[in-house]
PDB file of C-alpha atoms in Angstrom:
ATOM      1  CA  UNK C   1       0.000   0.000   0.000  1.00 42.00           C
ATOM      2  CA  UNK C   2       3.153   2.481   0.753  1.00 37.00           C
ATOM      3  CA  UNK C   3       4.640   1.481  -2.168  1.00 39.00           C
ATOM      4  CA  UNK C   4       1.386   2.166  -4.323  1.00 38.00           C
ATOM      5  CA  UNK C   5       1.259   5.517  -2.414  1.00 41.00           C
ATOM      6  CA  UNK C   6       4.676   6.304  -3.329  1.00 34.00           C
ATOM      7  CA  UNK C   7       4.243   5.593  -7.036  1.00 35.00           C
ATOM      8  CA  UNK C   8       1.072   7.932  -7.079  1.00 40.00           C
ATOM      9  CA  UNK C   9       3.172  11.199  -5.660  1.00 35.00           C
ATOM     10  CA  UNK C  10       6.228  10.126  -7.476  1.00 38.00           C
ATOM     11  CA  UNK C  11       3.894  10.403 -10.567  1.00 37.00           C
ATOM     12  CA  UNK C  12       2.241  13.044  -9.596  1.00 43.00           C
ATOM     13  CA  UNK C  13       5.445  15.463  -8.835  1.00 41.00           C
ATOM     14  CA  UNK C  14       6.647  14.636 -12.791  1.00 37.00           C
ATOM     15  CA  UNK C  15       3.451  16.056 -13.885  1.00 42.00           C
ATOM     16  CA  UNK C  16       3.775  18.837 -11.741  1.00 40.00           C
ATOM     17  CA  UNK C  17       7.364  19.534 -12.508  1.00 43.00           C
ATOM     18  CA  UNK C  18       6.714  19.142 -16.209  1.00 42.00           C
ATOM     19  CA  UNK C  19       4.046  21.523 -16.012  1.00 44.00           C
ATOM     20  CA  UNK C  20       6.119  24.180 -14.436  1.00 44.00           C
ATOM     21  CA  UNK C  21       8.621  23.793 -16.521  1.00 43.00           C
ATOM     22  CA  UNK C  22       6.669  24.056 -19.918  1.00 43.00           C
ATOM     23  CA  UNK C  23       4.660  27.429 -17.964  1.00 43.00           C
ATOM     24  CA  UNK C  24       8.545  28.654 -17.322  1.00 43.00           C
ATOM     25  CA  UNK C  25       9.584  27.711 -20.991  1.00 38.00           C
ATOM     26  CA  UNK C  26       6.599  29.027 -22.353  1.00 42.00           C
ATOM     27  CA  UNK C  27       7.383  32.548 -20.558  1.00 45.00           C
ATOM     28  CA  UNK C  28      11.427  32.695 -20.696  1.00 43.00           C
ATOM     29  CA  UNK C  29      10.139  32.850 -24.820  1.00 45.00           C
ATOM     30  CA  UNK C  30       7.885  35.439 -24.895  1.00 50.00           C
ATOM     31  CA  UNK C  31       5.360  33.028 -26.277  1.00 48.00           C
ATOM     32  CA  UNK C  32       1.602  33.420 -25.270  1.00 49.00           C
ATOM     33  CA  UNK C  33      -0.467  30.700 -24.342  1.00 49.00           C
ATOM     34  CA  UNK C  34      -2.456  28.974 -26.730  1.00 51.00           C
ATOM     35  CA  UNK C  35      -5.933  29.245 -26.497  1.00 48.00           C
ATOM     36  CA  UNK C  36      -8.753  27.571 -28.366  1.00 49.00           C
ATOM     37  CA  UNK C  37      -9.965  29.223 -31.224  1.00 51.00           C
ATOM     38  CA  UNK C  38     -13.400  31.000 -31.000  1.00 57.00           C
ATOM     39  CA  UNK C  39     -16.433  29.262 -33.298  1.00 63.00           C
ATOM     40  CA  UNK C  40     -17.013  30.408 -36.474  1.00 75.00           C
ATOM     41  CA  UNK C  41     -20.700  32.308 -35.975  1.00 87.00           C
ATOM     42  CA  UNK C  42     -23.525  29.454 -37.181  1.00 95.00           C
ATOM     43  CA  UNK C  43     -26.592  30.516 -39.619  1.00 96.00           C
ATOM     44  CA  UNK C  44     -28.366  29.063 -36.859  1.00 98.00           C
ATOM     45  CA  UNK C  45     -28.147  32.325 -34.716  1.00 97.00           C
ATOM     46  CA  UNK C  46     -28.608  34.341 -37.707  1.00 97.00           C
ATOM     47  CA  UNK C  47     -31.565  33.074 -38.588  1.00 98.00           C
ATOM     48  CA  UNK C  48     -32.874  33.353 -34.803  1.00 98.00           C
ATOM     49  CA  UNK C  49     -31.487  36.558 -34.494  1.00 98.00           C
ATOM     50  CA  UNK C  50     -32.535  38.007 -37.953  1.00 98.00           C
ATOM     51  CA  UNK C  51     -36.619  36.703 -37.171  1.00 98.00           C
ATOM     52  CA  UNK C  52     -36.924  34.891 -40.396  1.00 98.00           C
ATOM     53  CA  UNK C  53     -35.824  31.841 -42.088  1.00 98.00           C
ATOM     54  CA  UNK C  54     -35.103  32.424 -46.017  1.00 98.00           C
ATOM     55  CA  UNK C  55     -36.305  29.949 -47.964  1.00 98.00           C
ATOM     56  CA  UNK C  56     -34.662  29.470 -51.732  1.00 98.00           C
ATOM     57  CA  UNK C  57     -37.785  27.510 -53.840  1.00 98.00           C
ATOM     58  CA  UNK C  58     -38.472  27.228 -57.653  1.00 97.00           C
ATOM     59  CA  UNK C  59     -42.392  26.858 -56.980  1.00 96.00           C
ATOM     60  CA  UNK C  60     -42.725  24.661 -60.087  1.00 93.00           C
ATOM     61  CA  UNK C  61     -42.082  21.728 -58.889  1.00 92.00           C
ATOM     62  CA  UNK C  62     -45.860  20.172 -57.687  1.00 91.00           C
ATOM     63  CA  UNK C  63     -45.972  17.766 -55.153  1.00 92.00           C
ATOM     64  CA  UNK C  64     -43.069  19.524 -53.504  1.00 95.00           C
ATOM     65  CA  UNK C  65     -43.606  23.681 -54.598  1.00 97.00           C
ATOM     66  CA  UNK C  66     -45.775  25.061 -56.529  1.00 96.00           C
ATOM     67  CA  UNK C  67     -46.758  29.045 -56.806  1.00 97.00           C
ATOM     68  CA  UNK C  68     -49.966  30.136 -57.006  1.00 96.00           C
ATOM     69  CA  UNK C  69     -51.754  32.826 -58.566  1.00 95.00           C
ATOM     70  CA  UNK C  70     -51.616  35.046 -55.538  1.00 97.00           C
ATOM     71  CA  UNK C  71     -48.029  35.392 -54.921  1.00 96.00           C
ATOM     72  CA  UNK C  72     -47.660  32.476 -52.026  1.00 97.00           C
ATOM     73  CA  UNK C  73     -46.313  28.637 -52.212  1.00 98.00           C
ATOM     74  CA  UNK C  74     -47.694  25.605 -51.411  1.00 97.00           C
ATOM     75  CA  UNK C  75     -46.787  22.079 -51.526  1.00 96.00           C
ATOM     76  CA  UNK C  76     -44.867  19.239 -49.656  1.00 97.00           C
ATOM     77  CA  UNK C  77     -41.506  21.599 -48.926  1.00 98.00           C
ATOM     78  CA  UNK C  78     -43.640  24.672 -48.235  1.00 98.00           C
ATOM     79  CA  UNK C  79     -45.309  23.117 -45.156  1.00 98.00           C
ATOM     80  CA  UNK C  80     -42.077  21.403 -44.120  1.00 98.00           C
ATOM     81  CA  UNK C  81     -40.201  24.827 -44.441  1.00 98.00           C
ATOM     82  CA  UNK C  82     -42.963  26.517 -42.421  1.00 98.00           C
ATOM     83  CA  UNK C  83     -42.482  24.188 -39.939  1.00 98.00           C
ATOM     84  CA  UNK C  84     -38.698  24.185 -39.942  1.00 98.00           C
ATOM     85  CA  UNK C  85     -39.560  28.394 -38.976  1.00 98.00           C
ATOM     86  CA  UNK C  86     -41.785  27.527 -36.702  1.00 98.00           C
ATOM     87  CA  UNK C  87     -39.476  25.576 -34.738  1.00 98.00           C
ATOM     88  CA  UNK C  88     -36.608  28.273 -34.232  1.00 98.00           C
ATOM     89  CA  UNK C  89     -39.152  30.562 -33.179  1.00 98.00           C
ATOM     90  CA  UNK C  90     -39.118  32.717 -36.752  1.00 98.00           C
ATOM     91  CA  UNK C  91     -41.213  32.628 -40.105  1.00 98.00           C
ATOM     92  CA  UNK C  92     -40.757  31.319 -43.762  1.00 98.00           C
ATOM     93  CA  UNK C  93     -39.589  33.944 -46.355  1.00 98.00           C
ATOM     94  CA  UNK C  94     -39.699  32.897 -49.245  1.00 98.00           C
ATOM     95  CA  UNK C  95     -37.332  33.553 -52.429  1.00 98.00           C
ATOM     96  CA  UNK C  96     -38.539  32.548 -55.729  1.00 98.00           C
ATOM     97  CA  UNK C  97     -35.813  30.887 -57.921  1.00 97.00           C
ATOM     98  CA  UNK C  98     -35.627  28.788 -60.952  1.00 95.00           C
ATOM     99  CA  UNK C  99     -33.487  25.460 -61.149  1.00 93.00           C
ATOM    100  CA  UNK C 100     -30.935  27.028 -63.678  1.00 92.00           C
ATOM    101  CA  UNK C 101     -30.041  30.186 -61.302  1.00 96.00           C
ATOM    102  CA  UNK C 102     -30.732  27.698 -57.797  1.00 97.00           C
ATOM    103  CA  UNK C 103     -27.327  27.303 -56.747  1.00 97.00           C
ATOM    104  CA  UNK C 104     -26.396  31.299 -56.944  1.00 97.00           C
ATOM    105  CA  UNK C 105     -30.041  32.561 -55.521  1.00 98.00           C
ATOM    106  CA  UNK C 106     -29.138  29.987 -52.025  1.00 98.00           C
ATOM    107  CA  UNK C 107     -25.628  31.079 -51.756  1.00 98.00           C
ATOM    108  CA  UNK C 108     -26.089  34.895 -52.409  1.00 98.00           C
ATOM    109  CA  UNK C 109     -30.179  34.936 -50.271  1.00 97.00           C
ATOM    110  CA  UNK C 110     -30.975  31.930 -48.525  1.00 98.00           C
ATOM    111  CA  UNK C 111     -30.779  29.776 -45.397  1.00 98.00           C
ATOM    112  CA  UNK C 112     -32.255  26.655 -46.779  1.00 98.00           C
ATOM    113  CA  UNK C 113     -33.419  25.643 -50.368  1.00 98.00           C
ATOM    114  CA  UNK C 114     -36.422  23.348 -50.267  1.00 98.00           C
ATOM    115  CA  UNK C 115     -38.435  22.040 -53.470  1.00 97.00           C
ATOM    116  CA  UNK C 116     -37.964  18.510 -54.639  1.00 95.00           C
ATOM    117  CA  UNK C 117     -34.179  19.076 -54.649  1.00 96.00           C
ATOM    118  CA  UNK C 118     -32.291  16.312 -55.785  1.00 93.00           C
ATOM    119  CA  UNK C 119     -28.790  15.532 -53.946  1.00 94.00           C
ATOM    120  CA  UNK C 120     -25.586  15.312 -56.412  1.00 93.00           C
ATOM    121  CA  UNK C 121     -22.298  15.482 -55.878  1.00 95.00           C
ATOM    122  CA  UNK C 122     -22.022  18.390 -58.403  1.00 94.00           C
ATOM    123  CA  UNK C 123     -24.118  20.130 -56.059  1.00 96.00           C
ATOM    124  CA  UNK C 124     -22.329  18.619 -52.355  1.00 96.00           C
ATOM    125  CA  UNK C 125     -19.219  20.489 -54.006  1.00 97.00           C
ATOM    126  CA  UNK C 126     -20.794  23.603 -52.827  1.00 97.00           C
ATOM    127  CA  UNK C 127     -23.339  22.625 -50.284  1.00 98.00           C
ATOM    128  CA  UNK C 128     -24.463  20.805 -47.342  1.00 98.00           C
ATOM    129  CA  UNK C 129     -27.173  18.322 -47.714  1.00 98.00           C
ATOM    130  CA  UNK C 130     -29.428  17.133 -44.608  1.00 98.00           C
ATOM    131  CA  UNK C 131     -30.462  13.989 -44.576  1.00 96.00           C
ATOM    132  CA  UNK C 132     -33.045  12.792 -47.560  1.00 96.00           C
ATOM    133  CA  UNK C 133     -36.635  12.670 -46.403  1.00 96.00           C
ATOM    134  CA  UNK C 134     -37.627  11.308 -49.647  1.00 93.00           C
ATOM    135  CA  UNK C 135     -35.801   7.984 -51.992  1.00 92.00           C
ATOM    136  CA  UNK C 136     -36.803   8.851 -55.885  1.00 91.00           C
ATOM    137  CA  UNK C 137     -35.489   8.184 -59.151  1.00 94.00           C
ATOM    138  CA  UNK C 138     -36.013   9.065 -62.631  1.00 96.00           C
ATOM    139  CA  UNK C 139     -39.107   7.517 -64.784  1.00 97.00           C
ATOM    140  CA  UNK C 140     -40.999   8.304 -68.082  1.00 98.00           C
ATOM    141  CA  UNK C 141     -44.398   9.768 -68.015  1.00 98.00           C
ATOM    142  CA  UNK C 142     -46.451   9.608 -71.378  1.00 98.00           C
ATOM    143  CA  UNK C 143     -49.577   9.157 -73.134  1.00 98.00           C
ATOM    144  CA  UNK C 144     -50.947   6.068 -71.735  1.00 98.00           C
ATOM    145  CA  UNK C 145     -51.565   4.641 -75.378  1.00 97.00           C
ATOM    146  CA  UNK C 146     -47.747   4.981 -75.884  1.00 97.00           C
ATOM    147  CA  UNK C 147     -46.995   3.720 -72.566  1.00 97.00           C
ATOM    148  CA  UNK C 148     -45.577   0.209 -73.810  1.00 97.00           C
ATOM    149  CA  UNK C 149     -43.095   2.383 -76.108  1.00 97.00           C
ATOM    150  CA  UNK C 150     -41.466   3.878 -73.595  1.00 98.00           C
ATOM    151  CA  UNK C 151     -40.452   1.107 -70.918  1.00 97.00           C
ATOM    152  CA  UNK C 152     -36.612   1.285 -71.412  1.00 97.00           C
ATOM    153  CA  UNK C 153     -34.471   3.826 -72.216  1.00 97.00           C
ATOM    154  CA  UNK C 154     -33.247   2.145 -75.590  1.00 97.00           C
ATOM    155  CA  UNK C 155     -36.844   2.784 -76.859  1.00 98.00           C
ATOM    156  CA  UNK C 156     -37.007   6.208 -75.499  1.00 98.00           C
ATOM    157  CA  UNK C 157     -33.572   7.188 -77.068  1.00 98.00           C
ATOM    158  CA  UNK C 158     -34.827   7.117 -80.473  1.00 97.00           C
ATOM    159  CA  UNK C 159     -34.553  10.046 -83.420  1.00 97.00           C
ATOM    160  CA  UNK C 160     -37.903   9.745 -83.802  1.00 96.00           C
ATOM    161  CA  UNK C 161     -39.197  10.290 -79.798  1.00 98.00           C
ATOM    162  CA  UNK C 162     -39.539  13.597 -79.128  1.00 98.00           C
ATOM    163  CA  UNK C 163     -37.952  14.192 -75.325  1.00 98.00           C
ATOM    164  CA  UNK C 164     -39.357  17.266 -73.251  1.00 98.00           C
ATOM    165  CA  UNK C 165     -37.634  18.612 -70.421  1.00 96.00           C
ATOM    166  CA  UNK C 166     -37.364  21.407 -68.204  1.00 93.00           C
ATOM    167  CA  UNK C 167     -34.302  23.615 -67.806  1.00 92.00           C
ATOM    168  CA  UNK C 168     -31.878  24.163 -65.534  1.00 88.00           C
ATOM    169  CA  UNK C 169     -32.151  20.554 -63.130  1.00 88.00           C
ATOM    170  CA  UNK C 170     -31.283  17.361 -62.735  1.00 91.00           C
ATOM    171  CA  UNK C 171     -33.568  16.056 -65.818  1.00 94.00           C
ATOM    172  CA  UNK C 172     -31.782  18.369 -68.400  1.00 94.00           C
ATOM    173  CA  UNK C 173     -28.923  16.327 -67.310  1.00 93.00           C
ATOM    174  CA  UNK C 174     -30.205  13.047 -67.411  1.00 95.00           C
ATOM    175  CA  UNK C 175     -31.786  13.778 -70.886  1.00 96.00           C
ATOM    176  CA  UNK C 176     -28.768  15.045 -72.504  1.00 96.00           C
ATOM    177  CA  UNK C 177     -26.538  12.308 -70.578  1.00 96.00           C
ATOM    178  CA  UNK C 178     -28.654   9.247 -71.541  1.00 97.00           C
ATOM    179  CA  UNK C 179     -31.151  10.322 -74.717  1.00 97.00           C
ATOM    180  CA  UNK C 180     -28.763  11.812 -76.928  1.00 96.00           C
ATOM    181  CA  UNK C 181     -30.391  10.152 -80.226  1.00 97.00           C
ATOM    182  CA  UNK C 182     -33.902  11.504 -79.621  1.00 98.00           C
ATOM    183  CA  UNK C 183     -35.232  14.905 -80.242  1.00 97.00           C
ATOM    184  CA  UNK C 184     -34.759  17.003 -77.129  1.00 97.00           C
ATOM    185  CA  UNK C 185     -36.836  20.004 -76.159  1.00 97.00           C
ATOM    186  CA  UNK C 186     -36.181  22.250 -73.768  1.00 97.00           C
ATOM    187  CA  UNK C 187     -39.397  23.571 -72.538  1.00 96.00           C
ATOM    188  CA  UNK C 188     -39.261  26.595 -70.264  1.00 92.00           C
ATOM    189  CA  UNK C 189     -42.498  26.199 -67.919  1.00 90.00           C
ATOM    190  CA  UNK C 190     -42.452  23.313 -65.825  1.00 87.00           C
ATOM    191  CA  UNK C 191     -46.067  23.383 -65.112  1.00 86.00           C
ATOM    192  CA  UNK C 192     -47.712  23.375 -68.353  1.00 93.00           C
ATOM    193  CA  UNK C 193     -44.867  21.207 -69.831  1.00 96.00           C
ATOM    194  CA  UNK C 194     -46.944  17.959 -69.388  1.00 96.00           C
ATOM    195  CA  UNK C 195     -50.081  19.435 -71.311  1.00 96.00           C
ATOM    196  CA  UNK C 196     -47.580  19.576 -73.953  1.00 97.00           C
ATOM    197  CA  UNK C 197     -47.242  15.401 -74.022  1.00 98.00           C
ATOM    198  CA  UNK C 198     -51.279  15.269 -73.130  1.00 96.00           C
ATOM    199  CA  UNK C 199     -51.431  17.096 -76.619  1.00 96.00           C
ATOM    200  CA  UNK C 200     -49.079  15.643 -78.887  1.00 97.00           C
ATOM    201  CA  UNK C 201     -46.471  18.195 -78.633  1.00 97.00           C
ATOM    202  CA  UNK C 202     -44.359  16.062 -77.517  1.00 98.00           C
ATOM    203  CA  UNK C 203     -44.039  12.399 -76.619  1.00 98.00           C
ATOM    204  CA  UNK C 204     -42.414  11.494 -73.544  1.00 98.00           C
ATOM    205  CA  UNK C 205     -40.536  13.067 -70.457  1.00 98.00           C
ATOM    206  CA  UNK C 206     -38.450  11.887 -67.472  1.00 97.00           C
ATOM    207  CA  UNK C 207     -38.286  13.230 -64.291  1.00 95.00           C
ATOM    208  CA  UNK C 208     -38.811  11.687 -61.027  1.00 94.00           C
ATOM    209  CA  UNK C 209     -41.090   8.961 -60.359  1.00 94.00           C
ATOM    210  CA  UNK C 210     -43.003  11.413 -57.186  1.00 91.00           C
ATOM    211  CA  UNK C 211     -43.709  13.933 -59.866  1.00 92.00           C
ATOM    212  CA  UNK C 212     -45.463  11.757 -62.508  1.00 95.00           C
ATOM    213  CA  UNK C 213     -47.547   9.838 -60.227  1.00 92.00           C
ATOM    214  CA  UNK C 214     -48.893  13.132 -59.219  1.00 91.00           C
ATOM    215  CA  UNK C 215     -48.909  14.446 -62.972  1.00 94.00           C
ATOM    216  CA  UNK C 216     -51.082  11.085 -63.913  1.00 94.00           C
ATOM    217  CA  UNK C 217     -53.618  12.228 -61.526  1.00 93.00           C
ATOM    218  CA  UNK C 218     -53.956  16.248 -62.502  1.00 93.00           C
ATOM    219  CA  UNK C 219     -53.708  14.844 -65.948  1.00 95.00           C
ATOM    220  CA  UNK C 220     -56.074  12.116 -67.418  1.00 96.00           C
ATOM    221  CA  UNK C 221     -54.827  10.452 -70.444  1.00 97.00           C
ATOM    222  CA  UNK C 222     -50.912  10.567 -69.349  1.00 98.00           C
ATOM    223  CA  UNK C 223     -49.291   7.486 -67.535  1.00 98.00           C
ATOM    224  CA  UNK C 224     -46.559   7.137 -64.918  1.00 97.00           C
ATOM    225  CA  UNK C 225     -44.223   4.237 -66.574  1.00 98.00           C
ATOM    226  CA  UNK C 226     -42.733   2.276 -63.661  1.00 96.00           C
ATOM    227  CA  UNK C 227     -42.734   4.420 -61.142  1.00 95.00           C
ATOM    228  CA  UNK C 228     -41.146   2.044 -58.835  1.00 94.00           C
ATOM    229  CA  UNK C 229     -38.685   1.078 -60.960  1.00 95.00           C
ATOM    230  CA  UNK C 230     -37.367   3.775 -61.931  1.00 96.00           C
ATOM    231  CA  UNK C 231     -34.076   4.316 -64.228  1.00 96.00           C
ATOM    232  CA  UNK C 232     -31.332   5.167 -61.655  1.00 91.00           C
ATOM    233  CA  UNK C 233     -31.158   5.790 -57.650  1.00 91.00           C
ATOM    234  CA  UNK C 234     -32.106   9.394 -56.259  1.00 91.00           C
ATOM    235  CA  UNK C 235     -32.942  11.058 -53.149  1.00 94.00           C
ATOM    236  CA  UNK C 236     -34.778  14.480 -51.820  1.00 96.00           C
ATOM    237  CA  UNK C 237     -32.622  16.480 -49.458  1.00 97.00           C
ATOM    238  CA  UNK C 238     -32.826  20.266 -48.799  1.00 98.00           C
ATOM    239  CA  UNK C 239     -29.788  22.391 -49.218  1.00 98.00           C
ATOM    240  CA  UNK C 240     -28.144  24.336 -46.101  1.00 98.00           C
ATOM    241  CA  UNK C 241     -24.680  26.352 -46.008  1.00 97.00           C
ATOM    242  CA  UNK C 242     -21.438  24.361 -46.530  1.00 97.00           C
ATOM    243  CA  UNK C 243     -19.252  24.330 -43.556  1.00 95.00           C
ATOM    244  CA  UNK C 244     -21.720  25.028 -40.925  1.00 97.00           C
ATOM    245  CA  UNK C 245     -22.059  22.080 -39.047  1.00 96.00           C
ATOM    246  CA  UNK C 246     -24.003  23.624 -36.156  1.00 97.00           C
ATOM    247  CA  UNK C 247     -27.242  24.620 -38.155  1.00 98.00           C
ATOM    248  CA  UNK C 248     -26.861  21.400 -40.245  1.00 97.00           C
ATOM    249  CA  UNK C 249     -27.234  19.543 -37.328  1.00 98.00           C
ATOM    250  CA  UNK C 250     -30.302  21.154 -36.047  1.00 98.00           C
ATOM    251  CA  UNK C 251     -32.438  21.159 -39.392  1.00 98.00           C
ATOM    252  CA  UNK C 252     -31.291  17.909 -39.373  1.00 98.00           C
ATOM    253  CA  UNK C 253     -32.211  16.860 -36.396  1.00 98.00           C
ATOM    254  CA  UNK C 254     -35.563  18.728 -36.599  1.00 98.00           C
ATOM    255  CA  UNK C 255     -35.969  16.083 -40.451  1.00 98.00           C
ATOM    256  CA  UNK C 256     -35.991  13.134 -38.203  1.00 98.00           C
ATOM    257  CA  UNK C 257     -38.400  14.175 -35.520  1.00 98.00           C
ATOM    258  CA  UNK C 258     -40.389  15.359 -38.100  1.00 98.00           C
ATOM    259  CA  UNK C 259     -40.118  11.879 -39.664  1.00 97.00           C
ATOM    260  CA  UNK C 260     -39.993  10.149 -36.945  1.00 97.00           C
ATOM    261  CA  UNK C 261     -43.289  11.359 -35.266  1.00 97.00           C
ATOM    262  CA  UNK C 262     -45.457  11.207 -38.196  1.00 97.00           C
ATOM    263  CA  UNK C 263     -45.234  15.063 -38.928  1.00 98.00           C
ATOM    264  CA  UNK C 264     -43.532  14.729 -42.748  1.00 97.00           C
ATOM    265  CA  UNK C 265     -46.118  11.572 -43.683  1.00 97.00           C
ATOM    266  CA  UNK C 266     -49.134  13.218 -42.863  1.00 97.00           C
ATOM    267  CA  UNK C 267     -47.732  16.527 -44.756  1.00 97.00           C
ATOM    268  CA  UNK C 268     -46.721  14.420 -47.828  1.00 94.00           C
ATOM    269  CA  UNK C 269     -50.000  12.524 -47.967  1.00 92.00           C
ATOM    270  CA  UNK C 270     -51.674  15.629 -47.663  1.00 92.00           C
ATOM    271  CA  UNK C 271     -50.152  16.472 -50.713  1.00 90.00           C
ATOM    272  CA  UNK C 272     -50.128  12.977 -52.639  1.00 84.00           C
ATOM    273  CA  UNK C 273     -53.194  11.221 -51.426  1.00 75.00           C
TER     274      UNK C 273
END
């Protein structure tokens, strides 16, 4: 037991000693001690601070955003954003964006972009993505008499299918990327861009499988094409600052109590049921 008690001071005067002799190093060398650097400031106490939570959103994107005739959004992402505010205490604003100017309109106005966003890596190299709410992928939507055409992409990516798209997104991409031999047309309003197919402008589009099983059902005569099957892997996130870990974290965490307690299904059925 003396022997244990021994070892413990004998320790215990090298810590000490090596302590006061770094402290007398430290001084004889002018050199300040180090301290730990302050946080970076977090969007998270902007936001709070600030009263409102800006909210990048294309509003032609229906189940997710859509704007309406009087000025204000509604959808999936609307009522999830509201929420979001309503959590920290502030409200929604707002900021209508397209898909093509998305990425600038966040990074120079927003705190969160919301809207059937779909994650990429192109996008992760200047963003933070929460968690996806939503898995999704991309699938054709046509007339339903021409719905046994258009099952693969091989018979989609033919010179004679005429391909309609909307700028700016992730389905310009996948349409120039994978449907290179069919006629492509870039169609500038998302919304009425399916009454184009419904009459006979155009034949065929691809976009994710959410949107045309909604679009089937505002839309008699058109026909999701294996919706849950769809051509390649995707997912729904929304977009927050890069770097700041803090406010990730809490709209993050604020996604999977929202999930978790049944708050995001009964907002998306509202929307899709």
């Amino acid at each position: 037991m003396i022997r244990k008690d021994l070892l413990r001071l004998s320790i215990g005067a090298l810590a000490l000693a090596a302590s006061c002799t770094g402290a007398a190093f430290a001084q004889a060398s002018g050199a300040a001690p180090s301290a730990s650097p302050a946080a970076a400031p977090s969007r998270l106490d902007a936001v709070i601070a600030r009263g409102t939570l800006r909210v990048c959103t294309t509003g032609d994107y229906k189940p997710y955003s859509f704007l309406k005739a009087d000025g204000t959004f509604e959808g999936i992402d609307i009522d999830m954003a509201e929420s979001l505010a309503k959590s920290l205490g502030v409200k929604a604003d707002f900021v209508k964006t397209t898909w093509s100017n998305l990425m600038s309109d966040f990074l120079a106005k927003c705190d969160i972009a919301v809207g059937g966003v779909s994650t990429t890596l192109e996008r992760q190299k200047r963003v933070f993505f929460t968690q996806p709410y939503m898995v999704d992928g991309k699938a054709p939507i046509t007339r339903c008499a021409d719905a046994a055409k258009y099952q693969t992409l091989a018979q989609i990516d033919q010179p004679g299918t005429r391909v309609i798209v909307n700028p700016g997104g992730t389905n310009e991409r996948f349409a120039k990327q994978y449907l290179s031999h069919a006629k492509l047309t870039v169609y500038p309003d998302n919304v009425s861009i399916f009454k184009q197919i419904l009459e006979g402008k155009a034949d065929v589009m691809v976009t994710d499988a959410s949107e045309t099983l909604l679009q089937q059902k505002l839309n008699p005569g058109l026909c999701s094409v294996h919706p849950d099957k769809p051509f390649q892997y995707g997912e729904k996130a929304y977009m927050v600052p890069q770097g700041d870990v803090t406010y990730q974290q809490y709209v993050d965490q604020w996604l999977h109590l929202a999930r978790e307690t049944g708050q995001f299904d009964s907002i998306r059925d509202k929307w899709l049921k």
